[in-house]
Short mmCIF file of C-alpha atoms in Angstrom, two decimals:
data_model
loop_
_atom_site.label_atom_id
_atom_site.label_comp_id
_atom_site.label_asym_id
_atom_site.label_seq_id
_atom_site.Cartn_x
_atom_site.Cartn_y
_atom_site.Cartn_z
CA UNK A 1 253.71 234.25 26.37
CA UNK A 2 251.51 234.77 29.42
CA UNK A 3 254.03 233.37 31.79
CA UNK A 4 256.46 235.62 33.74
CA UNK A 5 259.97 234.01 32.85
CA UNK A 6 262.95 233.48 34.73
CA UNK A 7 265.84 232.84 32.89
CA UNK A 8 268.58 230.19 33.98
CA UNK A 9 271.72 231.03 32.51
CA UNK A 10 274.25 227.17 32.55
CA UNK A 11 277.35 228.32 33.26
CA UNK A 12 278.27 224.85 34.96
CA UNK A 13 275.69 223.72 37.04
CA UNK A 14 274.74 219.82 37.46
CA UNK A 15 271.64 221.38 39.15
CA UNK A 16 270.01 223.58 36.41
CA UNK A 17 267.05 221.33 36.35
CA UNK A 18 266.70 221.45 40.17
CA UNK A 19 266.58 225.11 39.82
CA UNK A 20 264.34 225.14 37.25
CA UNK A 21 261.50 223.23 39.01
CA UNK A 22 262.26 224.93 42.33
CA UNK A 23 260.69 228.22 40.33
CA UNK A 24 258.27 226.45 38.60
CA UNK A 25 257.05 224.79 41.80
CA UNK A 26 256.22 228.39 43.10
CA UNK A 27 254.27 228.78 40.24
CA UNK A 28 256.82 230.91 37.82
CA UNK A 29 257.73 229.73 34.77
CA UNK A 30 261.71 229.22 34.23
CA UNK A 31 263.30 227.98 31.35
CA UNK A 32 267.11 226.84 31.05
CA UNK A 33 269.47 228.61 28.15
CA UNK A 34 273.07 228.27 27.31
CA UNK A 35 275.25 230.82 28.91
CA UNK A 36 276.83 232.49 25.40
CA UNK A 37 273.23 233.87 24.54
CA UNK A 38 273.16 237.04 22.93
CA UNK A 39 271.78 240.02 24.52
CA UNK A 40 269.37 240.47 21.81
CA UNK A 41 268.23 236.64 21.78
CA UNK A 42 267.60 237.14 25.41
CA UNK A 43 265.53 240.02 24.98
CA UNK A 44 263.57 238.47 22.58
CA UNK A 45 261.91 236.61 25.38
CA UNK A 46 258.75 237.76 26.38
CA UNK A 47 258.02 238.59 30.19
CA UNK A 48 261.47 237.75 31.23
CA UNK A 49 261.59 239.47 35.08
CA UNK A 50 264.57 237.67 36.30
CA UNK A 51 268.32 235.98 35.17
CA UNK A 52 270.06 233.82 37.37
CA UNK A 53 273.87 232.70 36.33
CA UNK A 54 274.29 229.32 37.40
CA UNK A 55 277.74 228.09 37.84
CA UNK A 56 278.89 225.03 39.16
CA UNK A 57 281.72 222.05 38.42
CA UNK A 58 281.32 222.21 34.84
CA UNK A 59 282.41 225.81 34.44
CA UNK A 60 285.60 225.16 32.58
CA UNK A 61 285.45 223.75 28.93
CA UNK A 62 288.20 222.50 26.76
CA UNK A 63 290.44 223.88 29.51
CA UNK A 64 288.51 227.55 29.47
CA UNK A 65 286.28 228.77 32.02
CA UNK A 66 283.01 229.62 30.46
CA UNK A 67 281.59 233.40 30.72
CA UNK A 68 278.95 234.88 30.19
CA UNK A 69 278.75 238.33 27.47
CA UNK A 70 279.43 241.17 29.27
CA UNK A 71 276.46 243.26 27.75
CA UNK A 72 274.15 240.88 29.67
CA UNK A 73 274.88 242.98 33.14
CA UNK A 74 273.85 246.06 30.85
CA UNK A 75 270.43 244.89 29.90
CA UNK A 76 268.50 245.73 33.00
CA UNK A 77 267.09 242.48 34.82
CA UNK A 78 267.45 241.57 38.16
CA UNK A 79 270.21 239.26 38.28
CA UNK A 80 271.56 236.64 40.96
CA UNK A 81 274.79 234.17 40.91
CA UNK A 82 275.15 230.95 41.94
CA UNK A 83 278.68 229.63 42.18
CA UNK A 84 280.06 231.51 39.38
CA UNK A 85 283.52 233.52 40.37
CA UNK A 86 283.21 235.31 37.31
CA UNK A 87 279.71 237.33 38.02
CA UNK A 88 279.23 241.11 38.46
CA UNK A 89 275.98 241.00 39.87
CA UNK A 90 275.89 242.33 43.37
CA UNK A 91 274.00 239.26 44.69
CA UNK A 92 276.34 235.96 44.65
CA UNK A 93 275.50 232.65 46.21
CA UNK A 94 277.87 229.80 46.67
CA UNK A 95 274.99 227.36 46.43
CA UNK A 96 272.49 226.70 45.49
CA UNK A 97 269.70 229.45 47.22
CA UNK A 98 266.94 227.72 49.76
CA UNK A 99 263.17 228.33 48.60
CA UNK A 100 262.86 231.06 50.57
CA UNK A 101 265.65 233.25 49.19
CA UNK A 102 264.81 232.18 46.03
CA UNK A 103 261.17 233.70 46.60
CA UNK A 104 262.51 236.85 47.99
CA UNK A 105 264.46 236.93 44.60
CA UNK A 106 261.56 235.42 42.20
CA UNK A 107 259.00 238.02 43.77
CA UNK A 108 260.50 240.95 45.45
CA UNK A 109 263.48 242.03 43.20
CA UNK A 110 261.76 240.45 39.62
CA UNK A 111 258.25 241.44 40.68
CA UNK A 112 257.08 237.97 39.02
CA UNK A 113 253.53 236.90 39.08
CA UNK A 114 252.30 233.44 40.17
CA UNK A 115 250.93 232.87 36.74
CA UNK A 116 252.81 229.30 35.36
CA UNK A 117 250.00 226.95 35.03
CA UNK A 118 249.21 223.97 32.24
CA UNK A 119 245.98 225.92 31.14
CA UNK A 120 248.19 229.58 30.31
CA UNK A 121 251.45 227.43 28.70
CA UNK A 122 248.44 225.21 26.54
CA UNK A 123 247.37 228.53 25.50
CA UNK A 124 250.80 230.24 24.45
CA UNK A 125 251.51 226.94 22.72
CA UNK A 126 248.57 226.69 20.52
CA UNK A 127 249.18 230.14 19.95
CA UNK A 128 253.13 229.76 18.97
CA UNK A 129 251.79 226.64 16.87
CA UNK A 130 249.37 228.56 14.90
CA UNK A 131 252.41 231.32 14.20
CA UNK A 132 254.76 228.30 13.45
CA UNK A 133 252.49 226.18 10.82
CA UNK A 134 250.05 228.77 9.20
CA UNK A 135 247.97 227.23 7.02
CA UNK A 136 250.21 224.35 6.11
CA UNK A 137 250.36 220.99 7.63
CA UNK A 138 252.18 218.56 10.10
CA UNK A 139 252.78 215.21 10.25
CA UNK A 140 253.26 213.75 13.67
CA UNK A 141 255.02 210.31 14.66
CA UNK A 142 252.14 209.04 16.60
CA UNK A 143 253.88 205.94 19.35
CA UNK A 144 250.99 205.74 21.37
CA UNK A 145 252.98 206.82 24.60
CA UNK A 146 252.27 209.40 26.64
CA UNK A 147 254.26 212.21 24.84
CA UNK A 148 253.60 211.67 21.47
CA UNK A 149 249.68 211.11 22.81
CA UNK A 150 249.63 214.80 24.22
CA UNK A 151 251.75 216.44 21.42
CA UNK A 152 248.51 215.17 19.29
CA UNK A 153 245.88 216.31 21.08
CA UNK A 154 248.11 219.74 21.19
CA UNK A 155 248.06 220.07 17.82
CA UNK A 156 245.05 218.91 17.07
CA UNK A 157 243.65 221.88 19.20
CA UNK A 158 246.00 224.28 17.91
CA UNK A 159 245.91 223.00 13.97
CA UNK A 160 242.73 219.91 13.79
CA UNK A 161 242.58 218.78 10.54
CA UNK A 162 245.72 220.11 9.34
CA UNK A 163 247.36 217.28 11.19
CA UNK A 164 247.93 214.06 9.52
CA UNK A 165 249.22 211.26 12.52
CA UNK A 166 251.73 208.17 11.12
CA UNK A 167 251.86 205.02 13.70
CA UNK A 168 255.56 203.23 12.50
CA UNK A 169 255.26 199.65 13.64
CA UNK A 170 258.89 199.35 13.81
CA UNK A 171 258.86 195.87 14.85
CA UNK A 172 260.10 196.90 18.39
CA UNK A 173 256.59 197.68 19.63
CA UNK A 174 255.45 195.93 23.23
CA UNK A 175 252.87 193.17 22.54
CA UNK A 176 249.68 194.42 21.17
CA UNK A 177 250.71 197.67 20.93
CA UNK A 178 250.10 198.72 17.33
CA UNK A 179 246.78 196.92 17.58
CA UNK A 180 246.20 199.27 20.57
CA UNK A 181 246.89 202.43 19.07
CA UNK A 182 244.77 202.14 15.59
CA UNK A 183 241.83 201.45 18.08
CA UNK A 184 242.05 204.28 20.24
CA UNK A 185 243.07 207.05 17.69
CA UNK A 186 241.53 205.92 14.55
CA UNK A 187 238.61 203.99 16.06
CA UNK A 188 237.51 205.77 19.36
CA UNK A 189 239.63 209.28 18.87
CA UNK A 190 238.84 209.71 14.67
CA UNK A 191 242.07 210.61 14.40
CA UNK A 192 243.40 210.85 10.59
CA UNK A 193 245.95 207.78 11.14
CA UNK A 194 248.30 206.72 8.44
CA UNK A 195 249.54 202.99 9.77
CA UNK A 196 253.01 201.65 8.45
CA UNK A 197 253.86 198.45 9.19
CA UNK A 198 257.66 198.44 8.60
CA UNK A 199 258.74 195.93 11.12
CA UNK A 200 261.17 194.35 8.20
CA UNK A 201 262.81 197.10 7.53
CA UNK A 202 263.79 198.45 10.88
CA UNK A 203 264.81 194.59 11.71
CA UNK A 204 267.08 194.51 8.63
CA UNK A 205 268.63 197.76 8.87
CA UNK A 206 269.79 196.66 12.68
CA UNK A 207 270.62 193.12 12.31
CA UNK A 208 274.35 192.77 13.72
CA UNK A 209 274.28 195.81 15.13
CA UNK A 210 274.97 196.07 18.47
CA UNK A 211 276.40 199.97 19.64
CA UNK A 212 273.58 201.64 21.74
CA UNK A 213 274.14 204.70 19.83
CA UNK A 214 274.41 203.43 16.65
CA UNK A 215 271.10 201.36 17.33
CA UNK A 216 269.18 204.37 18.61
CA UNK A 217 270.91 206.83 15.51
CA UNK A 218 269.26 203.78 13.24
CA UNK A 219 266.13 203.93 14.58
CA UNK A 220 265.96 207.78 14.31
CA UNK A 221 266.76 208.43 11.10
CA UNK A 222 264.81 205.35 10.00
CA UNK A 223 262.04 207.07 11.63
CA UNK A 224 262.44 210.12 9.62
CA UNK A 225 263.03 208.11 5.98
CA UNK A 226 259.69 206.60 6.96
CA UNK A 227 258.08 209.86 7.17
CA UNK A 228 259.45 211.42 4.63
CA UNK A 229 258.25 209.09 2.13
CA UNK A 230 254.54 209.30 3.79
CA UNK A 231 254.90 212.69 3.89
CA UNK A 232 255.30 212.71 -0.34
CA UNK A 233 252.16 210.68 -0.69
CA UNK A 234 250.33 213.31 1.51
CA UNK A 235 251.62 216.48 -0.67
CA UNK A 236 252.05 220.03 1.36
CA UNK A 237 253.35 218.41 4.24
CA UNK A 238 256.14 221.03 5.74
CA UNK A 239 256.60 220.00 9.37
CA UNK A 240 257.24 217.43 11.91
CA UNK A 241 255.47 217.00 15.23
CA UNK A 242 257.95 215.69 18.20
CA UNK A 243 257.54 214.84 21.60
CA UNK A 244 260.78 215.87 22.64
CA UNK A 245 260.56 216.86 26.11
CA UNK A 246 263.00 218.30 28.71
CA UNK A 247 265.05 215.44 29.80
CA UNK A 248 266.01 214.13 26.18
CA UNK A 249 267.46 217.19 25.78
CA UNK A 250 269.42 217.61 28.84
CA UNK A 251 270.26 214.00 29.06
CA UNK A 252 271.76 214.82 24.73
CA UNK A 253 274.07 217.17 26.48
CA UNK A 254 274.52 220.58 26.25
CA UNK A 255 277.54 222.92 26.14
CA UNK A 256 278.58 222.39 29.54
CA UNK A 257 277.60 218.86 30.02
CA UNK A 258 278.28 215.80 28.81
CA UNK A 259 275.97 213.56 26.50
CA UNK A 260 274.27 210.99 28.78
CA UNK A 261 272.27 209.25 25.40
CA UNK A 262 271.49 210.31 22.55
CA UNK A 263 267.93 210.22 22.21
CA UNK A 264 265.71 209.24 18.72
CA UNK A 265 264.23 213.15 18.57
CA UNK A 266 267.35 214.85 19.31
CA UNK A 267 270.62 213.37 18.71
CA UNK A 268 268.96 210.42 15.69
CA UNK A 269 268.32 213.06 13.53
CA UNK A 270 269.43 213.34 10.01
CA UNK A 271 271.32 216.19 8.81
CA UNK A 272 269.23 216.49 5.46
CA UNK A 273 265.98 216.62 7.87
CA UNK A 274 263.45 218.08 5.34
CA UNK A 275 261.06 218.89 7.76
CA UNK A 276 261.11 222.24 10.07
CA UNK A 277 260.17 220.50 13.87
CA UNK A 278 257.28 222.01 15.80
CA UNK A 279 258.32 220.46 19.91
CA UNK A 280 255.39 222.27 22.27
CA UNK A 281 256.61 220.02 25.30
CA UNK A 282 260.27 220.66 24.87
CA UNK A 283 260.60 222.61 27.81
CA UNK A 284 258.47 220.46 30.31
CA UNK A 285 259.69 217.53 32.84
CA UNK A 286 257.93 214.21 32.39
CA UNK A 287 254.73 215.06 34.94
CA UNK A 288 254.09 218.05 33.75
CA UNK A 289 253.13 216.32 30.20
CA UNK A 290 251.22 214.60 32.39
CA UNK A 291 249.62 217.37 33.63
CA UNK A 292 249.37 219.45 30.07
CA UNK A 293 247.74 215.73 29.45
CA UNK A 294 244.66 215.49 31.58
CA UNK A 295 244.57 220.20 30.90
CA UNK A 296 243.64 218.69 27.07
CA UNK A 297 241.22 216.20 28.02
CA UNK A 298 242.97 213.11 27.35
CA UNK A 299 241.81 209.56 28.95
CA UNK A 300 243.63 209.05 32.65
CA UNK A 301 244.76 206.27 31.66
CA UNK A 302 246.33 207.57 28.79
CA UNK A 303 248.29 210.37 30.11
CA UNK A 304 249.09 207.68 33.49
CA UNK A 305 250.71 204.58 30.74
CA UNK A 306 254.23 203.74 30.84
CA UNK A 307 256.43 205.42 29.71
CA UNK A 308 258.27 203.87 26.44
CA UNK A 309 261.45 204.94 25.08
CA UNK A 310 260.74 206.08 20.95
CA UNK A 311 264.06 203.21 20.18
CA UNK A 312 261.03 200.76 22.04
CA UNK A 313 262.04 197.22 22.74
CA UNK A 314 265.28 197.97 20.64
CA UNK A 315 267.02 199.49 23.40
CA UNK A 316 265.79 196.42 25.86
CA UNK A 317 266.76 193.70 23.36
CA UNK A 318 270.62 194.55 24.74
CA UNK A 319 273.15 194.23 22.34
CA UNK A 320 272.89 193.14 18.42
CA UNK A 321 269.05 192.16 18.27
CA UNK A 322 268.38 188.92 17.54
CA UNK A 323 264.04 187.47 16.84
CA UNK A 324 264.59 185.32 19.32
CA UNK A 325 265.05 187.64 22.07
CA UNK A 326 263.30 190.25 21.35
CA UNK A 327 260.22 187.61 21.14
CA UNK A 328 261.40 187.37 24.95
CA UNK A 329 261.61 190.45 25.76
CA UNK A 330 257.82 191.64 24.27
CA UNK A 331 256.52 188.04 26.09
CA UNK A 332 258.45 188.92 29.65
CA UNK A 333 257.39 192.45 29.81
CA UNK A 334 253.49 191.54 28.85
CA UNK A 335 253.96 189.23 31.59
CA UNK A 336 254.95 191.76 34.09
CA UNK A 337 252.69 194.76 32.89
CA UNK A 338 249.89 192.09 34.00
CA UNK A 339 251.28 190.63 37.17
CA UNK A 340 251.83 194.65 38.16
CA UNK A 341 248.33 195.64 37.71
CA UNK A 342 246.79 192.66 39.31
CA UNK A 343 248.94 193.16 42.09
CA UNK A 344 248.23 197.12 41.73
CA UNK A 345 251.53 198.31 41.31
CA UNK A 346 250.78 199.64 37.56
CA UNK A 347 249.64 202.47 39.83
CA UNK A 348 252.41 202.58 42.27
CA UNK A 349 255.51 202.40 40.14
CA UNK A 350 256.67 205.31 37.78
CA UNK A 351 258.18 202.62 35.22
CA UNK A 352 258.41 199.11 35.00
CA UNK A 353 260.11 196.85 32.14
CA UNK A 354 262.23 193.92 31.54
CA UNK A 355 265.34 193.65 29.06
CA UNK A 356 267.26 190.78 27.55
CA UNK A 357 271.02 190.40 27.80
CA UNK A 358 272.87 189.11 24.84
CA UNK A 359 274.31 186.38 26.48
CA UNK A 360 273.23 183.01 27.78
CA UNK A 361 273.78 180.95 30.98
CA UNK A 362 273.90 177.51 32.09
CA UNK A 363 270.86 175.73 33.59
CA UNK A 364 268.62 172.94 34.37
CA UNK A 365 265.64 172.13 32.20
CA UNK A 366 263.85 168.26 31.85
CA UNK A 367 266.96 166.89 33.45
CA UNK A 368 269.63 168.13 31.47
CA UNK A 369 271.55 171.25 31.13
CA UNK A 370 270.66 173.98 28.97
CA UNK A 371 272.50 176.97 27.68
CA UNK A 372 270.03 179.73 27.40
CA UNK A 373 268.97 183.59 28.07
CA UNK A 374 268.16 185.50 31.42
CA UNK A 375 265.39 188.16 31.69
CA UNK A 376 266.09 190.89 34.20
CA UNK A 377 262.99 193.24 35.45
CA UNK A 378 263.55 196.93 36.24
CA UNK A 379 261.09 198.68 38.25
CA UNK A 380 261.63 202.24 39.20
CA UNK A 381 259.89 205.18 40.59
CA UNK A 382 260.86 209.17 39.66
CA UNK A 383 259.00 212.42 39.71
CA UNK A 384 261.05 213.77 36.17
CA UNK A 385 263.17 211.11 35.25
CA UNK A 386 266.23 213.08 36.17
CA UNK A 387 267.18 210.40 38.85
CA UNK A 388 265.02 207.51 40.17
CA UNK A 389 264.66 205.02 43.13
CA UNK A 390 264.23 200.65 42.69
CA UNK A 391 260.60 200.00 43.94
CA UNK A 392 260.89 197.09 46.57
CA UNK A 393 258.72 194.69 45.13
CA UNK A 394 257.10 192.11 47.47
CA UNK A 395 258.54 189.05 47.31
CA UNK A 396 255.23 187.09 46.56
CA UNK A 397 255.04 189.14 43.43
CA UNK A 398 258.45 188.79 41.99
CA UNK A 399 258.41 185.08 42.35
CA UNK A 400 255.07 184.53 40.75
CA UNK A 401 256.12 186.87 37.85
CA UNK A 402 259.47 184.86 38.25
CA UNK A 403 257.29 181.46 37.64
CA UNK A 404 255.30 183.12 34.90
CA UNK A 405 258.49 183.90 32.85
CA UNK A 406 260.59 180.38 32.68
CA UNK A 407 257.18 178.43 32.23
CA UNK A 408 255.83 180.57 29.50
CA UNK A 409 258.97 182.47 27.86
CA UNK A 410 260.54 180.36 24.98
CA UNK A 411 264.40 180.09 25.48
CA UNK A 412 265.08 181.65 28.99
CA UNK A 413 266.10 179.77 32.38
CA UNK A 414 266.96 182.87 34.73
CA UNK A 415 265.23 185.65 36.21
CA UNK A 416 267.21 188.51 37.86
CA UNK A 417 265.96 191.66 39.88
CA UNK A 418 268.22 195.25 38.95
CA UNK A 419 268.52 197.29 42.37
CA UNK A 420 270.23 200.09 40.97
CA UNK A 421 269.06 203.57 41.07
CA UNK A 422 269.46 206.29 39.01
CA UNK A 423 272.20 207.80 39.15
CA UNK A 424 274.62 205.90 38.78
CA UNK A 425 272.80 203.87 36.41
CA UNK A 426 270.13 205.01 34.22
CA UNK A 427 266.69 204.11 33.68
CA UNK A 428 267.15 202.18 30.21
CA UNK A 429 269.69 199.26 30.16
CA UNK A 430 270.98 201.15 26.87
#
């Protein structure tokens, strides 16, 4: 690693993430670890210069306030609490620090250089990845989104040829997206693309299913059955490219926080996984892929799409997914992707999407009452996806989207508007 390294030690906090991008915003990498790590796994770290033990209103588990090991203190690093009674450092905060102390702390007492920056962490990465693989090969789910998009063009700097890309059309794909991504990566970016079109199979294994986590756990390990069988047609294939990044993770849970949603590359995973994972972005927020993005030499408008979750429209189609609705939801949300751009909010707003309750209304359609579906649009705006803000959406626009929707979307006869930001709601419906 080339990148000084502060170490965040969760002992609690709801603000680890906050802390971490504080550093990282001063230009020193910081990564977050669970607070029972071993002395020795900690100094296996290269570069660390700092630990900071960061407490907060999660401290006590299964009725047991959470420590730290005592041989930690012993080990030599300049070390800071936050709100954690417990702490024998001789610096203690009861909050969280302001920028300034936490500069005095960063660069006085750890003596850290200003050296985190996408071009250094692209280059310890391809170098971990060459360590990882060798001279064997991976085999990377390639969506089309922006993480799975960089997580390629990693690996195909750290690895080229030895990288073998597999596009699942899981039949939960926005409209004209599988089209979309053969072009650009086979066509434009000679990628070596495998295309599956296994749209059947993902619909049969969730008809009547209707638990979010049971849909996304579905989806996950369907994922990986798919791969697995590619991956015996391909021979020597020994690894798995993710684009797990930083928020699935946190947002999984950890040991002093509760699971938010499981997520398809973290909590979907089989137990029999016969592949060993190879995650470069695991440790970045969502626009600092962005960043690593545009460092590689990707297309802007690439690295700048929407986001889409790796469950896709399965998560939007709410409930047990039924054709019929998820034909609405991939019609409403083309809809809206081009009423956004031509009003240019595709480059205003972070994410915007619609879903599709499973339940119908009442209404009014050729004089006579109909009992049918309601679409509702969700447009947000976030720098990491931690928590977001509703995008106030002139009026003009909504209603001509609005228009767009009951005259061209089979089976719907109401549009609604979510205004709630994250927290307390999240960004997906599901």
């Amino acid at each position: 690693m080339r990148q000084d390294l502060i170490v965040i030690l969760d002992l609690g906090s709801t603000e680890n993430t906050v802390l971490a991008r504080e550093i990282r915003s001063l230009g020193v990498y910081s990564e977050i670890h669970p607070h029972d790590i071993t002395a020795e796994e900690l100094r296996g770290f290269k570069n660390v210069r700092g630990v900071i033990l960061n407490g907060g209103e999660n401290r006590v588990v299964d009725g047991q306030a959470v420590e730290i090991r005592k041989e930690l203190y012993e080990l030599g690093y300049p070390m800071i609490s936050i709100d954690y009674p417990q702490s024998k450092c001789e610096t203690r905060f009861d909050k969280l620090p302001d920028q300034e102390t936490l500069k005095q702390f960063v660069f006085g007492a750890c003596r850290a250089e200003a050296n985190w920056n996408m071009k250094n962490f692209i280059e310890d990465q391809v170098e971990l990845i060459r360590k990882q693989v060798g001279d064997k090969k991976v085999l990377l789910a390639l969506s089309g989104g922006v993480d799975s998009s960089v997580v390629a063009a990693m690996l195909i700097k750290a690895i080229g040829q030895q990288l073998t890309c597999v596009h699942v059309n899981h039949g939960l794909m926005r409209k004209n997206e599988s089209e979309s991504v053969v072009q650009v990566f086979r066509d434009e970016l000679h990628a070596n693309l495998v295309y599956v079109d296994a749209s059947e199979r993902f619909l049969g294994k969730l008809e009547n299913v209707a638990d979010p986590e049971q849909k996304r756990k579905i989806i996950g390990s369907e994922f990986i059955r798919v791969f697995e069988e590619e991956a015996r047609k391909l021979e020597g294939i020994d690894f798995l490219g993710q684009g797990t990044i930083y928020p699935d993770i946190i947002e999984s849970g950890t040991k002093t926080a509760k699971m938010v949603k499981s997520h398809h590359n973290v909590g979907g995973l089989p137990e029999d996984l016969k592949f060993e994972l190879v995650e470069p972005l695991k440790q970045l927020f969502k626009d600092e892929v962005r960043a690593c993005g545009v460092e590689l030499g990707l297309p802007h408008d690439m690295v700048y799409r929407q986001p889409f979750p790796g469950p896709g429209l399965g998560v939007r189609c709410l409930g047990a997914i039924t054709r019929d609705r998820l034909e609405a939801v991939r019609e409403s949300d083309a809809i809206l992707r081009e009423e956004f751009a031509k009003a240019g909010l595709d480059k205003k707003v972070w994410q915007y999407f619609t879903v599709v309750p499973d339940f119908k209304s009442v209404g009014m359609k050729n004089n006579a009452r109909v009992f049918e579906y309601m679409v509702i649009i969700r447009a947000i705006n976030t720098i990491d996806a931690m928590t977001a803000t509703v995008e106030k959406v002139d009026w003009d626009v909504l209603e001509k989207i609005t228009n767009r929707i009951l005259a061209e979307v089979g089976n719907v006869n109401r549009v609604c508007y979510d205004m709630s930001p994250k927290p307390p709601a999240t960004i997906e419906f599901e």
